mmCIF file of C-alpha atoms in Angstrom:
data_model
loop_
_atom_site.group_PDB
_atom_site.id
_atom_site.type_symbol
_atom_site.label_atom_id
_atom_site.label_comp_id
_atom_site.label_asym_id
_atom_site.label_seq_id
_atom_site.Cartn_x
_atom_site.Cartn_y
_atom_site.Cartn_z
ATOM 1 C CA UNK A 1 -13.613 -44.873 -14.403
ATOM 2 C CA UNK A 2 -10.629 -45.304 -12.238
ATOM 3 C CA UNK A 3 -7.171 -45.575 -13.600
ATOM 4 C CA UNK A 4 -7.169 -49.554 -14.700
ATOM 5 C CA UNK A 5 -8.749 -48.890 -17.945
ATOM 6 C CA UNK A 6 -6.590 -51.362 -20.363
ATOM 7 C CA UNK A 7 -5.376 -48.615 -23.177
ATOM 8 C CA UNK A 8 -5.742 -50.885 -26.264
ATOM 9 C CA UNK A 9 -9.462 -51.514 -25.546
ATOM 10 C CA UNK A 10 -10.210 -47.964 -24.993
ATOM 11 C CA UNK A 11 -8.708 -47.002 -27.880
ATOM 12 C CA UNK A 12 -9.956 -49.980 -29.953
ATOM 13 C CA UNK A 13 -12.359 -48.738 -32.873
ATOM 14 C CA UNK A 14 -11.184 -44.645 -32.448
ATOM 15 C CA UNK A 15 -7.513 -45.096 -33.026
ATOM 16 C CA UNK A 16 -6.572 -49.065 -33.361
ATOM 17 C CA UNK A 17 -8.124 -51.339 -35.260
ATOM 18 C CA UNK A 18 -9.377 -54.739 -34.521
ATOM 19 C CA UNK A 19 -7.017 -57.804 -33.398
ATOM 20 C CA UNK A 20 -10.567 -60.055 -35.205
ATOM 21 C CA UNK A 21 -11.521 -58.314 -38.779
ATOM 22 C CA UNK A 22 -14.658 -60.144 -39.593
ATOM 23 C CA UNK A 23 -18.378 -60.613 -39.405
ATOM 24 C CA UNK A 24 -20.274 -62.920 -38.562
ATOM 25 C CA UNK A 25 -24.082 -63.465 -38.004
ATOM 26 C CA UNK A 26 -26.039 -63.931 -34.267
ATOM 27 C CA UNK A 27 -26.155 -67.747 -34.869
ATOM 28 C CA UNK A 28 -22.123 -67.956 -35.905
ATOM 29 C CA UNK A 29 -20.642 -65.224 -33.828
ATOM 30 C CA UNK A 30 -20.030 -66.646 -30.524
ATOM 31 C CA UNK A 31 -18.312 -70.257 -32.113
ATOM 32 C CA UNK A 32 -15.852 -68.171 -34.018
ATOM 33 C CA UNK A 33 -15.052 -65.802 -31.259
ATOM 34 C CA UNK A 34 -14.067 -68.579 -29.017
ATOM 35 C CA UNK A 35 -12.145 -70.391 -32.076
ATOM 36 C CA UNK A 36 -10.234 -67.208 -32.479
ATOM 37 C CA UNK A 37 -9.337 -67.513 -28.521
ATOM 38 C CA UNK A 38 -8.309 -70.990 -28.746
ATOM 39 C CA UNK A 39 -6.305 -70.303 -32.226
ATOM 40 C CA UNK A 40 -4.474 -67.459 -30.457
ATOM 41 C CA UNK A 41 -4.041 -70.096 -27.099
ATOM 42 C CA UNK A 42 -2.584 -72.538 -28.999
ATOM 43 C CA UNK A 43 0.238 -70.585 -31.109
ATOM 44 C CA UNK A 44 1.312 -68.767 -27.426
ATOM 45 C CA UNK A 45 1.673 -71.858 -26.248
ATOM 46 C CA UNK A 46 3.267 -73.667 -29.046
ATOM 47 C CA UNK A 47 5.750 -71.083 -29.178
ATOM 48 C CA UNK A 48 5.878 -70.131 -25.901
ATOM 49 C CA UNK A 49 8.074 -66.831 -25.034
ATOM 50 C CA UNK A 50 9.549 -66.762 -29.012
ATOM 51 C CA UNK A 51 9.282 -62.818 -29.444
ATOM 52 C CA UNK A 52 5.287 -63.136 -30.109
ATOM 53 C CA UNK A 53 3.682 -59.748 -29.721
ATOM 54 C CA UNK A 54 0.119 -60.390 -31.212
ATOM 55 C CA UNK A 55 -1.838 -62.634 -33.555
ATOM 56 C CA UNK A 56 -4.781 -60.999 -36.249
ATOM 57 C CA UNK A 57 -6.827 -63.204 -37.245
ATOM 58 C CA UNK A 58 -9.264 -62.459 -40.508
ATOM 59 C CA UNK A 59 -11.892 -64.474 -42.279
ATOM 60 C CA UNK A 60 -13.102 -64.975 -44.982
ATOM 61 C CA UNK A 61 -15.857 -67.130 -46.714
ATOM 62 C CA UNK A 62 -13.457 -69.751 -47.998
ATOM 63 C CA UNK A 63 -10.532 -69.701 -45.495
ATOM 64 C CA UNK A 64 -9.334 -68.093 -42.390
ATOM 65 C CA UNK A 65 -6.058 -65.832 -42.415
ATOM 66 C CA UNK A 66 -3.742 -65.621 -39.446
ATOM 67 C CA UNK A 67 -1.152 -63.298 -38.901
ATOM 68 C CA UNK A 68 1.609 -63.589 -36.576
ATOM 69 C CA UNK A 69 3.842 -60.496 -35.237
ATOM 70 C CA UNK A 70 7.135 -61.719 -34.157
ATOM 71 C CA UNK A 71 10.727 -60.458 -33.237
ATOM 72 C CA UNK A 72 12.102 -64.261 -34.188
ATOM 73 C CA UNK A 73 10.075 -64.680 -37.448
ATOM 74 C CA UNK A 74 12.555 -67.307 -38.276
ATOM 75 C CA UNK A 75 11.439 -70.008 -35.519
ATOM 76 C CA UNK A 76 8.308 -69.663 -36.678
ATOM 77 C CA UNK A 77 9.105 -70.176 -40.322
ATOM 78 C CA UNK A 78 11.281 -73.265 -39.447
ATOM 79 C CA UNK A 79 14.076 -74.648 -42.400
ATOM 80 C CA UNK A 80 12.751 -74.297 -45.601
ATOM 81 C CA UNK A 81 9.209 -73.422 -44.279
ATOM 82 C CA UNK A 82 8.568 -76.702 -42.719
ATOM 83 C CA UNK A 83 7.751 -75.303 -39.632
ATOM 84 C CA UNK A 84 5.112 -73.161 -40.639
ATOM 85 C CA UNK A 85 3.437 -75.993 -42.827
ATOM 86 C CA UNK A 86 3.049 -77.977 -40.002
ATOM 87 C CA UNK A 87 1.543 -75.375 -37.237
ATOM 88 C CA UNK A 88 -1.013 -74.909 -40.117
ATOM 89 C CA UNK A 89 -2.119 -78.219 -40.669
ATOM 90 C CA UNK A 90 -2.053 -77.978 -36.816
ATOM 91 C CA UNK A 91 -3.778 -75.588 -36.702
ATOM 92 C CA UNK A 92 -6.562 -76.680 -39.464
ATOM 93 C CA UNK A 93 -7.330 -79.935 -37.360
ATOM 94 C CA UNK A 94 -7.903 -77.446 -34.318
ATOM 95 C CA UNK A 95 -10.441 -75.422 -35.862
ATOM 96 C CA UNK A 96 -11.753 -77.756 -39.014
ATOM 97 C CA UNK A 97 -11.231 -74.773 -41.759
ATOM 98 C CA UNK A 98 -8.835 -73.902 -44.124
ATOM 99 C CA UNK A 99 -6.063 -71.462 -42.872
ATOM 100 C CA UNK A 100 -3.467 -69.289 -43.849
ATOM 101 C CA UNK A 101 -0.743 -68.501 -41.742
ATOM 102 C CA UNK A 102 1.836 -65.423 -42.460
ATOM 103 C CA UNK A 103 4.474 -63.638 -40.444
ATOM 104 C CA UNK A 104 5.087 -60.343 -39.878
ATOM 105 C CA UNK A 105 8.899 -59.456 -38.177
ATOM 106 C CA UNK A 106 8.728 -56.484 -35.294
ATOM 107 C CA UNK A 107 11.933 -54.336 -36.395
ATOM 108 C CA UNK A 108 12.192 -52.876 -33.130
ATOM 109 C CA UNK A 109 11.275 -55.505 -30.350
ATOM 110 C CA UNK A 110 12.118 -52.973 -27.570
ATOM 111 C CA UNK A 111 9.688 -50.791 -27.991
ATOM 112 C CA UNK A 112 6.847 -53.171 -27.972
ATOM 113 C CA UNK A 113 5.504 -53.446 -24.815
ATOM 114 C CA UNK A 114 4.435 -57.265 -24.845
ATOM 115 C CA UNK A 115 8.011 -58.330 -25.956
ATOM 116 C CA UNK A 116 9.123 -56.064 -22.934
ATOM 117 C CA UNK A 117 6.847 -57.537 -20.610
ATOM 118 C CA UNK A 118 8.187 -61.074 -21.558
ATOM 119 C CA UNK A 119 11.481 -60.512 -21.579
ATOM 120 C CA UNK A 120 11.349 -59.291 -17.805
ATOM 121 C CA UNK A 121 9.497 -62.379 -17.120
ATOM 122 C CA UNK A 122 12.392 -64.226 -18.939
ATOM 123 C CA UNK A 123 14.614 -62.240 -16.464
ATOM 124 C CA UNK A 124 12.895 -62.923 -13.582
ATOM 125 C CA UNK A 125 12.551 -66.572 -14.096
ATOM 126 C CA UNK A 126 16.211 -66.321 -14.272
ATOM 127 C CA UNK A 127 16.635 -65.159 -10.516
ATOM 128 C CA UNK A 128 17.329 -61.798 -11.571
ATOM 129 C CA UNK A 129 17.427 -58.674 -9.199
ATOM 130 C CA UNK A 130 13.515 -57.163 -9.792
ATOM 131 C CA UNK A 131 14.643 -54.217 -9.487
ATOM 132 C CA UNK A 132 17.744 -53.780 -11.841
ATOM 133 C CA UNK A 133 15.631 -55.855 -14.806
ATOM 134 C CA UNK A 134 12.635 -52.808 -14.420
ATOM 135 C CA UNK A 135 15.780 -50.417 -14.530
ATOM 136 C CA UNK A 136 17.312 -51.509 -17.506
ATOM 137 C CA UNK A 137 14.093 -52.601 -19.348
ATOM 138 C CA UNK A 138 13.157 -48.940 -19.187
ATOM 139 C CA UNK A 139 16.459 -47.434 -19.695
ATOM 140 C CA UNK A 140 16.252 -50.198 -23.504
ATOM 141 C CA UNK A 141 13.369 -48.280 -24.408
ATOM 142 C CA UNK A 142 14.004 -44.864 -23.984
ATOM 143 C CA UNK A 143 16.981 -45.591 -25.888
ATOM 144 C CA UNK A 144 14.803 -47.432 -28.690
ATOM 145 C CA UNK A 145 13.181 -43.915 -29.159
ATOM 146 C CA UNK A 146 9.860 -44.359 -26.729
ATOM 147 C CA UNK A 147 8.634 -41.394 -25.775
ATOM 148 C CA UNK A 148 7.606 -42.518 -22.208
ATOM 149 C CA UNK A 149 7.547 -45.886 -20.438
ATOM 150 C CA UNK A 150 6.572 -47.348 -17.190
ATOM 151 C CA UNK A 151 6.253 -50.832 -15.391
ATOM 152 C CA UNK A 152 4.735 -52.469 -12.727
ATOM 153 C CA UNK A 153 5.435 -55.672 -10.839
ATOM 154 C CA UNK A 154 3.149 -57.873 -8.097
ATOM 155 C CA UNK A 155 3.328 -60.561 -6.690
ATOM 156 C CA UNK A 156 6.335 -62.039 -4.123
ATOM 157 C CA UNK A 157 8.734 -59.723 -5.527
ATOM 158 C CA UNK A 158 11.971 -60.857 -4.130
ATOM 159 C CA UNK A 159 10.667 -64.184 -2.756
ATOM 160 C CA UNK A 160 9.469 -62.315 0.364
ATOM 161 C CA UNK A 161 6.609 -63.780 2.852
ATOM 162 C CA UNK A 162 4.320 -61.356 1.568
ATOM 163 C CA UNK A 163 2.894 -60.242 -2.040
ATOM 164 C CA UNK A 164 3.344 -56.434 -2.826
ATOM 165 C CA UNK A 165 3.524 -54.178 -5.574
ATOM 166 C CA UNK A 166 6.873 -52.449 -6.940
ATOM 167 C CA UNK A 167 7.587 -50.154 -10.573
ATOM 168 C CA UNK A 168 9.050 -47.565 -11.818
ATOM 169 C CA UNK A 169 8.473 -44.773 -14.843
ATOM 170 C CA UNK A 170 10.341 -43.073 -17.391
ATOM 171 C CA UNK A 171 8.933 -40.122 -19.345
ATOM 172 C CA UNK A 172 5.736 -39.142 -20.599
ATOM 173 C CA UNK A 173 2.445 -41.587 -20.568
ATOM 174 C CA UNK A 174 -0.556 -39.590 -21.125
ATOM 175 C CA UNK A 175 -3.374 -42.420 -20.459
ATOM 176 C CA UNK A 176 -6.623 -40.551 -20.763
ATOM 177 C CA UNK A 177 -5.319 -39.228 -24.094
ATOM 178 C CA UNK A 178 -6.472 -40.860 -26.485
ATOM 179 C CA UNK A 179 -4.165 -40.155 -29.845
ATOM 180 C CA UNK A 180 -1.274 -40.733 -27.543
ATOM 181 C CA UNK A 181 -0.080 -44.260 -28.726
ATOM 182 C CA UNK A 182 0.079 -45.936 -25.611
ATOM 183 C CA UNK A 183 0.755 -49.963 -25.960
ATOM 184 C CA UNK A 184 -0.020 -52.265 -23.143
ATOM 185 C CA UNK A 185 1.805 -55.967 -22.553
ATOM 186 C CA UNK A 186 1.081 -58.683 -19.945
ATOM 187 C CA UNK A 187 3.234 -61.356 -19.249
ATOM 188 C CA UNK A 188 3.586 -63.434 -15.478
ATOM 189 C CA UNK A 189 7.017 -64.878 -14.837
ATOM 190 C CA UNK A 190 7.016 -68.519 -12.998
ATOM 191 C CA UNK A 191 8.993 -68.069 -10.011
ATOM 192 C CA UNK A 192 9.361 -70.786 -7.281
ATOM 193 C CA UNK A 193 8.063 -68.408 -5.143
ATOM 194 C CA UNK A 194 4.856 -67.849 -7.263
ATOM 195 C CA UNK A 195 3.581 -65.970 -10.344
ATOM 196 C CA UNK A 196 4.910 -62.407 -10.348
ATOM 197 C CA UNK A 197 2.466 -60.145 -12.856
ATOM 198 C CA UNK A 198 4.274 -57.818 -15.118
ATOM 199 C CA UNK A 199 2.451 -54.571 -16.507
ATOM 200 C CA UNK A 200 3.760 -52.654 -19.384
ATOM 201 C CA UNK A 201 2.860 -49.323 -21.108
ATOM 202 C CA UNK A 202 4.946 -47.861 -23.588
ATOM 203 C CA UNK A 203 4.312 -44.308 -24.834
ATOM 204 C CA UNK A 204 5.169 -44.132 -28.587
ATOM 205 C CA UNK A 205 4.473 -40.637 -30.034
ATOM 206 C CA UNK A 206 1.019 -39.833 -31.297
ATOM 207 C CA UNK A 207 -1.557 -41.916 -33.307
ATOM 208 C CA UNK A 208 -1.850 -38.617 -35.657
ATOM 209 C CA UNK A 209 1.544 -38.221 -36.730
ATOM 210 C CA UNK A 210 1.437 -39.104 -40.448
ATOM 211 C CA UNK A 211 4.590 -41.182 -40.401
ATOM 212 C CA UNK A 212 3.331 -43.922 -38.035
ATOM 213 C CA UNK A 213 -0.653 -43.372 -38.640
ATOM 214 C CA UNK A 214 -1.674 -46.312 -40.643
ATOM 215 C CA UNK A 215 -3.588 -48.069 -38.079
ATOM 216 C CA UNK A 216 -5.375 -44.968 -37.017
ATOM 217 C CA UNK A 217 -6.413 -44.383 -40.413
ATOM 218 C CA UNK A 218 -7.529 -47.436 -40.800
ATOM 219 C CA UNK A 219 -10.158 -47.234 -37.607
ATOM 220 C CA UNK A 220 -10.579 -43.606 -38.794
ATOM 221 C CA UNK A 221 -11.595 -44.491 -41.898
ATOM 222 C CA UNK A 222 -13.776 -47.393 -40.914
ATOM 223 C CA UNK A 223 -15.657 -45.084 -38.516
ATOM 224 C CA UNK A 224 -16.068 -42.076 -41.217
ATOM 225 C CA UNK A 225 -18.068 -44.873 -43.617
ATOM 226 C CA UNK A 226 -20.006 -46.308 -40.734
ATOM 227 C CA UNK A 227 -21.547 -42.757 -40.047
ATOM 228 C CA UNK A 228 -21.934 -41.659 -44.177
ATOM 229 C CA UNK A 229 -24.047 -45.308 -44.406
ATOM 230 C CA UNK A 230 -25.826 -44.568 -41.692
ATOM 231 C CA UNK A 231 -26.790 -40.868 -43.587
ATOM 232 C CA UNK A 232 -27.922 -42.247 -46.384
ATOM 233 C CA UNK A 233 -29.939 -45.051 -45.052
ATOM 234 C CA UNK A 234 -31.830 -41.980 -43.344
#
């Protein structure tokens, strides 16, 4: 197996739940898969690096429901709603349906590890020392209350002649277990010198702690009727 197993889709359908909650039949399934990429393209791009950590996406019969998890729920919202009105009849002439679009704010933007990932990129695109933005990116987190953090930079870090590696760690990140709630972000910062690729993985306590559990038991729960059905079909 390695050690570049991505944690979120290793611990999709045992302790997270889907980022697409639908179904679909053989004949339908691969359209909406690829709308649901090009929905989630276009609102990254629209919105570019404004504190968007991920999109859900649900369907229904009659419409499709997307939600958006964001630190700046405001610029997404606009004055008076406006904004929001018009990325979903954007949005509606992209895919053809009827959609819904709500927000959901991320209290605590330092401990999510795509918003982390992004703002080094932010940093980095700034001209910023490499090394002192992994420093105090880490050093944020730990103080937000993660239990373990660590990052990892490539490309030409520094703007030197050749492409190399370079991160640090902080604390505990227990990848191969899989109730620790381990979060992973991506982001690439633009230099002049070329993309630099920016890893995150933020270690934040345990899926099975009943204060912070509600996704688990979600997938948990999903799994638990998946198995009884399958009993009784027997």
């Amino acid at each position: 197996m390695g050690q570049k197993v991505r944690p979120t889709g290793f611990r999709t359908g045992i302790m997270v739940d889907w980022q697409s909650r639908w179904y679909a039949n053989k004949q339908d399934f691969a359209e909406l898969l690829v709308e649901d990429q090009r929905i989630r393209a276009y609102i990254k791009k629209r919105y570019g690096r404004s504190g968007i950590s991920r999109i859900r996406i649900e369907r229904t019969r009659e419409k499709v429901v997307v939600f958006i998890f964001s630190a700046r729920v405001g610029l997404i919202i606009g004055k008076k709603g406006a904004e929001v009105d018009k990325l979903t009849k954007e949005l509606e002439d992209l895919a053809h349906r009827h959609i819904e679009v709500k927000t959901m704010e991320i209290n605590r933007p330092e401990i999510d590890a795509q918003l982390v990932a992004e703002d080094i990129a932010e940093q980095l695109e700034k001209r910023q020392s490499f090394r002192r933005t992994i420093k105090r990116s880490m050093d944020t987190t730990m103080e937000g209350g993660a239990k373990g953090v660590k990052v990892l930079l490539a490309g030409r870090l520094g703007g030197a002649e050749m492409a190399r590696s370079e991160g640090g760690m902080l604390g505990s990140i227990p990848l191969s277990t899989l109730r620790a709630k381990i979060e992973y972000g991506f982001a690439e910062a633009k230099t002049a010198q070329g993309h630099i690729g920016i890893k995150v993985w933020i270690n934040n306590g345990d899926y099975l702690d009943p204060e912070e559990n509600s996704d688990a038991l979600n997938a948990q729960a999903s799994k638990v009727q998946k198995k009884s059905a399958g009993k009784g079909k027997r």
